CSV table of N, CA, C and O and ligand atoms in Angstrom, one decimal:
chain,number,residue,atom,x,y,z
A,1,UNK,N,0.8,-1.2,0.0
A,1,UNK,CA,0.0,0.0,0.0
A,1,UNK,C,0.9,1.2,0.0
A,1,UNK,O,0.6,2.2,-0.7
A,2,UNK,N,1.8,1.2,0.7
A,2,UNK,CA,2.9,2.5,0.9
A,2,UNK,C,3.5,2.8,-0.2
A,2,UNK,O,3.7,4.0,-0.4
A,3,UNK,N,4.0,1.6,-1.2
A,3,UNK,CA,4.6,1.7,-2.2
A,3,UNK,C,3.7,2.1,-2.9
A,3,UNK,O,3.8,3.3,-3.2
A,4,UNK,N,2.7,1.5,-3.4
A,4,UNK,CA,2.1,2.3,-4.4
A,4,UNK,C,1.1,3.9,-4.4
A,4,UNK,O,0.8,4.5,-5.3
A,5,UNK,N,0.9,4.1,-3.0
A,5,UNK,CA,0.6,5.6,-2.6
A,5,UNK,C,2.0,6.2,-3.0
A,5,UNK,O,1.8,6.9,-3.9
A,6,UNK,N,3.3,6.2,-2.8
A,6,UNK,CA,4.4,6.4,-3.1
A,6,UNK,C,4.0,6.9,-4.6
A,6,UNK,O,4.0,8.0,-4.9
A,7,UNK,N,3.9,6.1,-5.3
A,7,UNK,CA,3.8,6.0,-6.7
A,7,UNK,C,2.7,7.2,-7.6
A,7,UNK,O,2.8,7.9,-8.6
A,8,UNK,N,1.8,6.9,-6.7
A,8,UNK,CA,0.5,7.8,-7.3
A,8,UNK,C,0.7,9.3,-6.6
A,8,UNK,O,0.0,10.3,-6.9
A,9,UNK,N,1.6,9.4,-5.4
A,9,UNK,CA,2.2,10.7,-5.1
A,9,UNK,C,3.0,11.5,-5.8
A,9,UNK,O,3.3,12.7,-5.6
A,10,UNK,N,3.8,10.0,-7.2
A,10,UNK,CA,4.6,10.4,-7.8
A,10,UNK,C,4.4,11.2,-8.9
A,10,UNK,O,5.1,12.1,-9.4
A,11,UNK,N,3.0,10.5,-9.5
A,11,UNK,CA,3.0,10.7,-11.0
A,11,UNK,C,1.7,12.4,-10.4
A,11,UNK,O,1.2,13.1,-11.3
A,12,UNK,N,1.5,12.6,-9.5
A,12,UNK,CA,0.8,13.2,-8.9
A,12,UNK,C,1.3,14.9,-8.9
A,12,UNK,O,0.7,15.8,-9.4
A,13,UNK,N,2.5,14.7,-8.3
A,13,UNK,CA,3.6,15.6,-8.4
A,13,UNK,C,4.5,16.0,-10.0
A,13,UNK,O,5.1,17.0,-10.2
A,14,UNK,N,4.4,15.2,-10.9
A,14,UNK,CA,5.3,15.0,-11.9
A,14,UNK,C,4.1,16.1,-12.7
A,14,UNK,O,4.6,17.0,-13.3
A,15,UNK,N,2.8,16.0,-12.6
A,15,UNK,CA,1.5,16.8,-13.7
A,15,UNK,C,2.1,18.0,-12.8
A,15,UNK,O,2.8,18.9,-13.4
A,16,UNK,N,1.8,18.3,-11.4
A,16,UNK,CA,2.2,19.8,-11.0
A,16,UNK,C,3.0,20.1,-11.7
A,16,UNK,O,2.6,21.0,-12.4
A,17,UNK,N,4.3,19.7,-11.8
A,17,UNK,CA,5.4,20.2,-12.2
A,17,UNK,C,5.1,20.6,-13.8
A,17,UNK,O,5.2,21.8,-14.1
A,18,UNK,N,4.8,19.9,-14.5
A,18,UNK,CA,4.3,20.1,-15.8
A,18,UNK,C,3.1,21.3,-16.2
A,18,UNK,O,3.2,21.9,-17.3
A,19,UNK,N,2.1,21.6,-15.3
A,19,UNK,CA,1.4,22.6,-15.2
A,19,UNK,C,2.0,24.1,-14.7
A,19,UNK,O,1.9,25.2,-15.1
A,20,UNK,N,2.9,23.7,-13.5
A,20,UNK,CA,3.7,24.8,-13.0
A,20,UNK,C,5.2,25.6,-13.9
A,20,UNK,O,5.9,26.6,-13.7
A,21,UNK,N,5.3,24.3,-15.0
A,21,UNK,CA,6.3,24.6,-16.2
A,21,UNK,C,5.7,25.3,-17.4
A,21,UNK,O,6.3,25.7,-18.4
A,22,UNK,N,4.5,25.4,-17.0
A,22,UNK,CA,3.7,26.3,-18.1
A,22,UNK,C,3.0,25.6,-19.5
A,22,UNK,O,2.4,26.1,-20.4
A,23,UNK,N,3.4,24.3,-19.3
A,23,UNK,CA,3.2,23.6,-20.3
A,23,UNK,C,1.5,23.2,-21.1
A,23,UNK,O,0.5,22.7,-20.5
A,24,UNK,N,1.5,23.6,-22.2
A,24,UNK,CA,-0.1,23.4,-22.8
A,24,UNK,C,-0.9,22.1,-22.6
A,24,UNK,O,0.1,21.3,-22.8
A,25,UNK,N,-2.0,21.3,-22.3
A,25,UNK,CA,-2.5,20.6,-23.1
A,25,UNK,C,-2.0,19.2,-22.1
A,25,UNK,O,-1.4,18.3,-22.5
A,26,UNK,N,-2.2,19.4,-21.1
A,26,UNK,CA,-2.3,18.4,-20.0
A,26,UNK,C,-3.5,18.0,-19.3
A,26,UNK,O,-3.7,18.1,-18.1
A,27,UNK,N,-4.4,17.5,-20.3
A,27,UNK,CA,-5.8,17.1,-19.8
A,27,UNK,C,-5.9,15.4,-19.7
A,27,UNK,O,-6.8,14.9,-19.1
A,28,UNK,N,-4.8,14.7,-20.5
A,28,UNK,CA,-4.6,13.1,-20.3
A,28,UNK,C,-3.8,13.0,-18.6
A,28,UNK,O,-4.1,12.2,-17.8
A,29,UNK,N,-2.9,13.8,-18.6
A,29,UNK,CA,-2.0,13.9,-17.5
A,29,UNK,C,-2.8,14.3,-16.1
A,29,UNK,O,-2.6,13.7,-15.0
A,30,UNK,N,-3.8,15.4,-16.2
A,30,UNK,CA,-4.1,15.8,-15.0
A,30,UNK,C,-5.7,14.7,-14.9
A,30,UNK,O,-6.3,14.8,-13.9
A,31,UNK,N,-6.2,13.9,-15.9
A,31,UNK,CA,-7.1,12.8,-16.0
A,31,UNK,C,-6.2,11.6,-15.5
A,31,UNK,O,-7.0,11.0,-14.8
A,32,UNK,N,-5.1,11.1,-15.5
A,32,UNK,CA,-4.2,10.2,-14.7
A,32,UNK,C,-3.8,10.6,-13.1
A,32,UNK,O,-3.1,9.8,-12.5
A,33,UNK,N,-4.1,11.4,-12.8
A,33,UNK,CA,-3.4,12.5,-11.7
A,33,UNK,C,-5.3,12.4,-10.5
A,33,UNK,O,-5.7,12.7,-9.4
A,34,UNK,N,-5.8,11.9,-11.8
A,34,UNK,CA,-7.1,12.5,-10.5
A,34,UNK,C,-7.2,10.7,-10.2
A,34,UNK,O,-7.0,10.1,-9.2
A,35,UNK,N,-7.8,10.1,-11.6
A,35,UNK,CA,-8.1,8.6,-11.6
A,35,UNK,C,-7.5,7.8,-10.7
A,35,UNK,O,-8.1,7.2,-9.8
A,36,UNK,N,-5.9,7.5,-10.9
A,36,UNK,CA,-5.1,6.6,-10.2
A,36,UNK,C,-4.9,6.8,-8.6
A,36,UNK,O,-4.8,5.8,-7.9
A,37,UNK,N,-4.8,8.0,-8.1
A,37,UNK,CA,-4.9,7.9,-6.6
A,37,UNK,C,-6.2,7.9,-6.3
A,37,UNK,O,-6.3,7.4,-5.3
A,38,UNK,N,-7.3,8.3,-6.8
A,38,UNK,CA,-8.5,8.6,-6.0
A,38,UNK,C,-8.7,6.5,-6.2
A,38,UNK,O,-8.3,5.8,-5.2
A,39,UNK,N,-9.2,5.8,-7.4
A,39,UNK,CA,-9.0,4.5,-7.1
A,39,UNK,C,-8.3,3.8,-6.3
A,39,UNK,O,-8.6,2.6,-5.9
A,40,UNK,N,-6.4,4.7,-5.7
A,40,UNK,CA,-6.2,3.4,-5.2
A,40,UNK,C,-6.2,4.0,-3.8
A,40,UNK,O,-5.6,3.3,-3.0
A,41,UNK,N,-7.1,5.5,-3.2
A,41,UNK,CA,-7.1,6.0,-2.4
A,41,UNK,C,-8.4,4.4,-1.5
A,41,UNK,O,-8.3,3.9,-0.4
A,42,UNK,N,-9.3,4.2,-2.4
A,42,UNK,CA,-10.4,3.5,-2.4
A,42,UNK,C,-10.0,2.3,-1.9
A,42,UNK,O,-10.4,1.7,-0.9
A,43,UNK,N,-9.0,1.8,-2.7
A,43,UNK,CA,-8.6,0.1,-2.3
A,43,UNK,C,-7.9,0.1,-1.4
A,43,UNK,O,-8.0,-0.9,-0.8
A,44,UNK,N,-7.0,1.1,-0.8
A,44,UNK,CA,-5.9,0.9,-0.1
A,44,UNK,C,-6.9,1.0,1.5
A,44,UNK,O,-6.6,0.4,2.5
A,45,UNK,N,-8.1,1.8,1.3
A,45,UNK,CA,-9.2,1.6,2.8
A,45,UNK,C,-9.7,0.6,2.9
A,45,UNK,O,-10.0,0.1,4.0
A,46,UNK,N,-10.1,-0.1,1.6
A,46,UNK,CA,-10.7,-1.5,1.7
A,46,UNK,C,-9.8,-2.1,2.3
A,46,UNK,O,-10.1,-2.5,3.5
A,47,UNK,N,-8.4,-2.6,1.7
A,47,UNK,CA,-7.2,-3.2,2.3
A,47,UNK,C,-7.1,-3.2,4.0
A,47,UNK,O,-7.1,-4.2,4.7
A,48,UNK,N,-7.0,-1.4,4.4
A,48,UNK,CA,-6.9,-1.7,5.4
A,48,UNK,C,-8.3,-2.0,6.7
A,48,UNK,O,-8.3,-2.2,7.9
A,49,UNK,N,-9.2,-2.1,6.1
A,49,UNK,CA,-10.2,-2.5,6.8
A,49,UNK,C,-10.2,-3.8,7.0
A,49,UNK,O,-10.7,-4.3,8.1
A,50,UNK,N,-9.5,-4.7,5.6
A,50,UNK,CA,-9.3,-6.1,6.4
A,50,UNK,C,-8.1,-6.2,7.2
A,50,UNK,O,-8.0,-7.0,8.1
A,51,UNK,N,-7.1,-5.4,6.8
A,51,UNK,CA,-6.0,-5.7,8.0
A,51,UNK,C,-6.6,-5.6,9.1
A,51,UNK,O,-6.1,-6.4,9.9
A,52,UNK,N,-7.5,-5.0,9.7
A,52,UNK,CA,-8.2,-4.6,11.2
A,52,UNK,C,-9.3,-5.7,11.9
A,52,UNK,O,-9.7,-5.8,13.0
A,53,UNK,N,-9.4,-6.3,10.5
A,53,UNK,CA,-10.1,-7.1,10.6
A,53,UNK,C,-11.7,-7.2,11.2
A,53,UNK,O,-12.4,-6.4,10.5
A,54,UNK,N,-12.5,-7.7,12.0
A,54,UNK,CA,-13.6,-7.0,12.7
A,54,UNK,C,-13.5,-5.2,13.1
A,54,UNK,O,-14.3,-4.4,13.4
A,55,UNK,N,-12.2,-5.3,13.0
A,55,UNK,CA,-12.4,-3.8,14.1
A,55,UNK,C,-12.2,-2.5,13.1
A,55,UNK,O,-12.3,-1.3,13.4
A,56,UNK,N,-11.9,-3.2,11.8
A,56,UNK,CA,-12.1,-2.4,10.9
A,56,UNK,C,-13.5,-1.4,10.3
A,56,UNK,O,-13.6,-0.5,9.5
A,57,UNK,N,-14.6,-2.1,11.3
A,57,UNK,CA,-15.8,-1.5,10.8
A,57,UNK,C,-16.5,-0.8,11.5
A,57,UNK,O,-17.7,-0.5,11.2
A,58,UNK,N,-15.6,-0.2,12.9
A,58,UNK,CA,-16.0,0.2,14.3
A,58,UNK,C,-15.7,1.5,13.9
A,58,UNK,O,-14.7,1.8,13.3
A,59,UNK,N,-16.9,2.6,14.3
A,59,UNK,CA,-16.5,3.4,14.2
A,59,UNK,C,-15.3,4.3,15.1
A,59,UNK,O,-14.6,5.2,14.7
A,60,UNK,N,-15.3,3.8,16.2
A,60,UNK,CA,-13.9,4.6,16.9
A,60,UNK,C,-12.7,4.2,16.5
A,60,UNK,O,-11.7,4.5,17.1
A,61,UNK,N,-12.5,3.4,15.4
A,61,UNK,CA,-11.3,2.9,15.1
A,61,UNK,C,-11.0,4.4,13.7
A,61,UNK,O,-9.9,5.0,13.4
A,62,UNK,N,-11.9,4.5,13.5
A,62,UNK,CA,-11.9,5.5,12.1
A,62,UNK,C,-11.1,5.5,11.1
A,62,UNK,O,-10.5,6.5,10.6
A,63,UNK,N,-11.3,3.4,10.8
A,63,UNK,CA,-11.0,3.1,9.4
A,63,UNK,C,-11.8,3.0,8.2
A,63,UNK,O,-11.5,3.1,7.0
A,64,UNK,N,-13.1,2.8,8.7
A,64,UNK,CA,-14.2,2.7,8.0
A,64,UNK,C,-14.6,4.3,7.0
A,64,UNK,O,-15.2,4.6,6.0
A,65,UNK,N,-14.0,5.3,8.3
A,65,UNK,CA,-14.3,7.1,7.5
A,65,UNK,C,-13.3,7.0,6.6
A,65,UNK,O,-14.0,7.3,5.6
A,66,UNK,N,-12.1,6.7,6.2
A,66,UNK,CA,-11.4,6.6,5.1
A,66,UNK,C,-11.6,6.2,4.1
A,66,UNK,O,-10.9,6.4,3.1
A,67,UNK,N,-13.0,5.2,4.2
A,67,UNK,CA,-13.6,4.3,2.8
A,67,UNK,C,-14.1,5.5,2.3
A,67,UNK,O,-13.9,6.1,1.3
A,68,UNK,N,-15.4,5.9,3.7
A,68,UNK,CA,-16.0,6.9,2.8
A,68,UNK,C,-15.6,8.1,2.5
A,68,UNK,O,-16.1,8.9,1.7
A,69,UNK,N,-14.4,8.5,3.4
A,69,UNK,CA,-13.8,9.9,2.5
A,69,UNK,C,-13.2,9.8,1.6
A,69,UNK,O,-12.9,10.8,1.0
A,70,UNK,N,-12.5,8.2,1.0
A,70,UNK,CA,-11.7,7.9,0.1
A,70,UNK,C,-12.8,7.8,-1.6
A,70,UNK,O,-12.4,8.2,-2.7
A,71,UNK,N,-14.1,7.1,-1.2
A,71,UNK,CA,-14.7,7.3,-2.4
A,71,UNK,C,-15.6,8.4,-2.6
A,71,UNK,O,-16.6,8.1,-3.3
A,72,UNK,N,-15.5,9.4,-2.3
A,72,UNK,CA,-16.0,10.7,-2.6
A,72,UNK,C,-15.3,11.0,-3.7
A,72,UNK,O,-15.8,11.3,-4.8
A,73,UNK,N,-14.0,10.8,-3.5
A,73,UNK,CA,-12.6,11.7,-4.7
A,73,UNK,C,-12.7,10.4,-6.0
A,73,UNK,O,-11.9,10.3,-6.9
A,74,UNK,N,-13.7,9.6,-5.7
A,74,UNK,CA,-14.3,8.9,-7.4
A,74,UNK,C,-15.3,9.6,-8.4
A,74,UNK,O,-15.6,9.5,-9.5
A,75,UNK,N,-15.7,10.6,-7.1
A,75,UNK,CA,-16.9,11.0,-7.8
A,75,UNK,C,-16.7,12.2,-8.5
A,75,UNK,O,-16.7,12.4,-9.7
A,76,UNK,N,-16.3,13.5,-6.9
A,76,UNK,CA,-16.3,14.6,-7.7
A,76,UNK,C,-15.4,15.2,-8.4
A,76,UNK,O,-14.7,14.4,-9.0
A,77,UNK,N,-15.2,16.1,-8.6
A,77,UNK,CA,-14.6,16.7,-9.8
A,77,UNK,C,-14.3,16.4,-10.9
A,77,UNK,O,-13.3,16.9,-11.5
A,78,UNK,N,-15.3,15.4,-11.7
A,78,UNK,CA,-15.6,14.4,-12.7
A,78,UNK,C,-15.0,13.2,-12.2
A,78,UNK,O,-13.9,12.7,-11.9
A,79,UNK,N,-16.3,13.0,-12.3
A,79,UNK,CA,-16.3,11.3,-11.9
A,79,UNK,C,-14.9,10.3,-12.7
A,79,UNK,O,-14.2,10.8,-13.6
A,80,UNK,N,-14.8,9.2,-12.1
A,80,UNK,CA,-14.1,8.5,-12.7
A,80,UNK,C,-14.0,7.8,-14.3
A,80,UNK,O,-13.1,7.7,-15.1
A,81,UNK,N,-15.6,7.3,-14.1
A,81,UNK,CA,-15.3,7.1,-15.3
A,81,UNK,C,-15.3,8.5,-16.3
A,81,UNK,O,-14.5,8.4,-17.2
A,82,UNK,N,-15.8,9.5,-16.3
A,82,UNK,CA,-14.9,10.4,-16.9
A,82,UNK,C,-13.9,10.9,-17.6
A,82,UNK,O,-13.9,11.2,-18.8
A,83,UNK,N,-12.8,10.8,-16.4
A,83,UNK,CA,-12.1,10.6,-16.6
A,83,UNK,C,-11.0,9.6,-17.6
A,83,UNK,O,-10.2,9.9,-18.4
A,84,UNK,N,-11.5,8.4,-16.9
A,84,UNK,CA,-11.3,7.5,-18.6
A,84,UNK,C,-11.6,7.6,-19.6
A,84,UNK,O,-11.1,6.8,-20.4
A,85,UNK,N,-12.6,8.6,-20.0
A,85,UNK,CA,-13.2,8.8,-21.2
A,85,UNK,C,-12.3,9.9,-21.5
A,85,UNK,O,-12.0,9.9,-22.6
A,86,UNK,N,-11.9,10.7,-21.0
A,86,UNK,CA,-10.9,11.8,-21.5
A,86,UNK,C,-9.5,11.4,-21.7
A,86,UNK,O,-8.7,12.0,-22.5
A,87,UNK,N,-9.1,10.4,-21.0
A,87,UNK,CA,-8.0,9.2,-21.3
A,87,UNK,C,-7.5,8.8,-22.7
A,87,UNK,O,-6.4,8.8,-23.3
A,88,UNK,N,-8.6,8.4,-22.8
A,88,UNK,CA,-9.0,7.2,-24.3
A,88,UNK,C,-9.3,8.6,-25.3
A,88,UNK,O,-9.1,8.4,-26.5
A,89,UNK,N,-9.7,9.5,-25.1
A,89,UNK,CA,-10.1,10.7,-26.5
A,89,UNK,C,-8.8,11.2,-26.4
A,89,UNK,O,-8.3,11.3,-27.5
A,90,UNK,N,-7.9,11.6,-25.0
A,90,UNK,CA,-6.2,12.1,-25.5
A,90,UNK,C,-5.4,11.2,-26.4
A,90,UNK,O,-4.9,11.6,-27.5
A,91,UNK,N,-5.4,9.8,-25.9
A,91,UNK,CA,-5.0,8.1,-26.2
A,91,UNK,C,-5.2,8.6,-27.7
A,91,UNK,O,-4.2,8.7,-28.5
A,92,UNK,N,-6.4,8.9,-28.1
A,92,UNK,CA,-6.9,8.3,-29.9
A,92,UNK,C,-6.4,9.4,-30.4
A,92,UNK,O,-5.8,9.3,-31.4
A,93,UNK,N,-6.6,10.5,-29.8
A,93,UNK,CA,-5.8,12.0,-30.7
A,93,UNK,C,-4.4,11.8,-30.9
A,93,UNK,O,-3.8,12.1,-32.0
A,94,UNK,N,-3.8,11.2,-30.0
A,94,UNK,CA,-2.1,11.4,-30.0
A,94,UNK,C,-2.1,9.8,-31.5
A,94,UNK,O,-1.5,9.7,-32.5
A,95,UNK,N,-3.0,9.1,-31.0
A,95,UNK,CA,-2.6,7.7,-32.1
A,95,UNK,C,-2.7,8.5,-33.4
A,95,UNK,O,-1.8,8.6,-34.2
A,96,UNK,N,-4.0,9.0,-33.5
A,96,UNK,CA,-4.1,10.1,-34.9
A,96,UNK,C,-2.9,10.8,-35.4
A,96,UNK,O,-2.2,10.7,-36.5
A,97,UNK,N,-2.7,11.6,-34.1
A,97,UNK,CA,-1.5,12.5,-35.0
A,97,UNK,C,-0.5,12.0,-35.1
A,97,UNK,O,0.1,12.6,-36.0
A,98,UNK,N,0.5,10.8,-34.4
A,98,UNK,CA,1.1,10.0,-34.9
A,98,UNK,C,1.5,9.5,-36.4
A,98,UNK,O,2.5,9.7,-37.1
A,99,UNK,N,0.2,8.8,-36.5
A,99,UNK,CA,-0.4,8.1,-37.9
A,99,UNK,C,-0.1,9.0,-38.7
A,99,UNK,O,0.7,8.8,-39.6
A,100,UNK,N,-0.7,10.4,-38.7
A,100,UNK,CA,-0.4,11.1,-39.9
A,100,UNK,C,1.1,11.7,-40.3
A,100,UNK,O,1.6,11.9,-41.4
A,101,UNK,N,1.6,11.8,-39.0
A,101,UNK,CA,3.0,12.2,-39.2
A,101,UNK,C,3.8,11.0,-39.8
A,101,UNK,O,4.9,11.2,-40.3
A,102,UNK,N,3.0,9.5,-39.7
A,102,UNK,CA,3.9,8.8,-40.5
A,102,UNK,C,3.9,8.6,-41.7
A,102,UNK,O,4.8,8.3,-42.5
A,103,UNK,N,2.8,8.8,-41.8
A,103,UNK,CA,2.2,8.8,-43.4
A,103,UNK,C,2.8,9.8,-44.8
A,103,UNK,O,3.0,9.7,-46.0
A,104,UNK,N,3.0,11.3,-43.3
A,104,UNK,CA,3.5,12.4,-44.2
A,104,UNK,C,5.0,11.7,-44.2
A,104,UNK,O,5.2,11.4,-45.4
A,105,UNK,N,5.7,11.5,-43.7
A,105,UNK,CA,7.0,10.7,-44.2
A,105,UNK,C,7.4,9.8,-45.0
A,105,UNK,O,8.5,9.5,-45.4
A,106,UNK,N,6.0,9.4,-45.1
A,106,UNK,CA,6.2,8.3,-46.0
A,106,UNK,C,6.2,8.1,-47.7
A,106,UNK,O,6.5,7.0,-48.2
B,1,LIG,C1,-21.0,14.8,-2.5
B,1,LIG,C2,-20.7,15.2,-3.9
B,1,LIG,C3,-19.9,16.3,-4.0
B,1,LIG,C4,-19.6,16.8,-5.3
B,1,LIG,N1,-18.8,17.8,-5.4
B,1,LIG,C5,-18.5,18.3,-6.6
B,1,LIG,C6,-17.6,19.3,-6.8
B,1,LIG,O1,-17.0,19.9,-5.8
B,1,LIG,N2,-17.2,19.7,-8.0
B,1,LIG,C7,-17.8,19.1,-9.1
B,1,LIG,O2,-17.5,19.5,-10.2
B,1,LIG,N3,-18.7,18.1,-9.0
B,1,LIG,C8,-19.0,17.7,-7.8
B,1,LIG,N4,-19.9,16.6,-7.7
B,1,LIG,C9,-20.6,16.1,-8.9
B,1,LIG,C10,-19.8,15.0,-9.5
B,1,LIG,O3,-18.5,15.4,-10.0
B,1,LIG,C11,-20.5,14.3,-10.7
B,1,LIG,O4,-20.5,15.2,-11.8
B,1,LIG,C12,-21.9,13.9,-10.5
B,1,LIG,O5,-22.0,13.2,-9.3
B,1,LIG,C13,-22.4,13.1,-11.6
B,1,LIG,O6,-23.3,13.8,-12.4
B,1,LIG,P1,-24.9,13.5,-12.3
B,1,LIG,O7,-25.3,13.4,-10.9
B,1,LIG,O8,-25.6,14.4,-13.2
B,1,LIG,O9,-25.0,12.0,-12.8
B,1,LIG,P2,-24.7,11.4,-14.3
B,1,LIG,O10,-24.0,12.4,-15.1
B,1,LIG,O11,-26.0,10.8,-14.7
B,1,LIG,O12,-23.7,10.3,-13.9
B,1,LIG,C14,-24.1,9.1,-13.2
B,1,LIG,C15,-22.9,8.1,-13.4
B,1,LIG,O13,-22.8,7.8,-14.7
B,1,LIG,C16,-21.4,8.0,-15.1
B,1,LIG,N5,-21.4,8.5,-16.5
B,1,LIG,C17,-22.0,9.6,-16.9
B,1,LIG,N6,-21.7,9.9,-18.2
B,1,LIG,C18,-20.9,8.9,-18.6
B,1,LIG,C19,-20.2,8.5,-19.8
B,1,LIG,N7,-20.4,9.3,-20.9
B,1,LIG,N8,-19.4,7.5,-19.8
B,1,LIG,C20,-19.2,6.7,-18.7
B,1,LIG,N9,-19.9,6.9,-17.5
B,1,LIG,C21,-20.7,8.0,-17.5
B,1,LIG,C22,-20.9,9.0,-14.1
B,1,LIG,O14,-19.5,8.9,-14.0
B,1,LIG,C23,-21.6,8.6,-12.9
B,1,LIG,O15,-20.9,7.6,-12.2
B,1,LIG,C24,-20.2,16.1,-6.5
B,1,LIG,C25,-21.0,15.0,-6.3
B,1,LIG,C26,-21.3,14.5,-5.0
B,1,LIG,C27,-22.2,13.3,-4.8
């Protein structure tokens, strides 16, 4: 779980930097930046609810408010799937302009 919060902290930081570099047209990036932590914000409370085992669903333990504060950040600021939908339309533009750039080479 640490390693991969690690991870999604990383690619997290890597879009700031890219938005704070002034750079155009980071709507696949900041769609990877919302999707991948907020899902594995989700799994990693499920996880730890069974590490806790029974006691994971008590509220004075207050592992169970992390499920639900963790799947909120699925929903708002466009939902997730969404998100993948802006994914796959960056995904098919870049395949496009690819293709054509090889074509004109060719
Ligand atoms: C507590 C709470 C707080 C919120 N706060 C904010 C906020 O601060 N800022 C903000 O911008 N929004 C916020 N929202 C709204 C949220 O971002 C979603 O836009 C909203 O919940 C979904 O829109 P809708 O209710 O009209 O349902 P619909 O648009 O009907 O969506 C219902 C479901 O269908 C999915 N869906 C819709 N269209 C598609 C599609 N084309 N492909 C695949 N799946 C699709 C959606 O992802 C969603 O899961 C909040 C929502 C909640 C519940």
């Amino acid at each position: 779980m640490a390693c991969e919060i690690e991870a999604a902290r990383a690619l997290l930081y890597a879009t700031a930097r890219m938005i704070d570099a002034g750079k155009k047209g980071y709507s696949k990036e900041s769609s990877y930046s919302k999707l991948l932590p907020s899902d594995l914000a989700v799994r990693t409370a499920i996880e730890a609810i069974a590490l806790m085992g029974p006691y994971g669903v008590l509220k004075e333990y207050h592992v169970e408010k992390r499920l639900r504060d963790a799947k909120i950040t699925q929903i708002y600021e466009g939902t997730n799937e969404i998100q993948r939908t802006v994914i796959a339309l960056e995904l098919t533009k870049e395949a496009g302009t690819k293709a054509k750039a090889k074509e004109a080479r060719a």
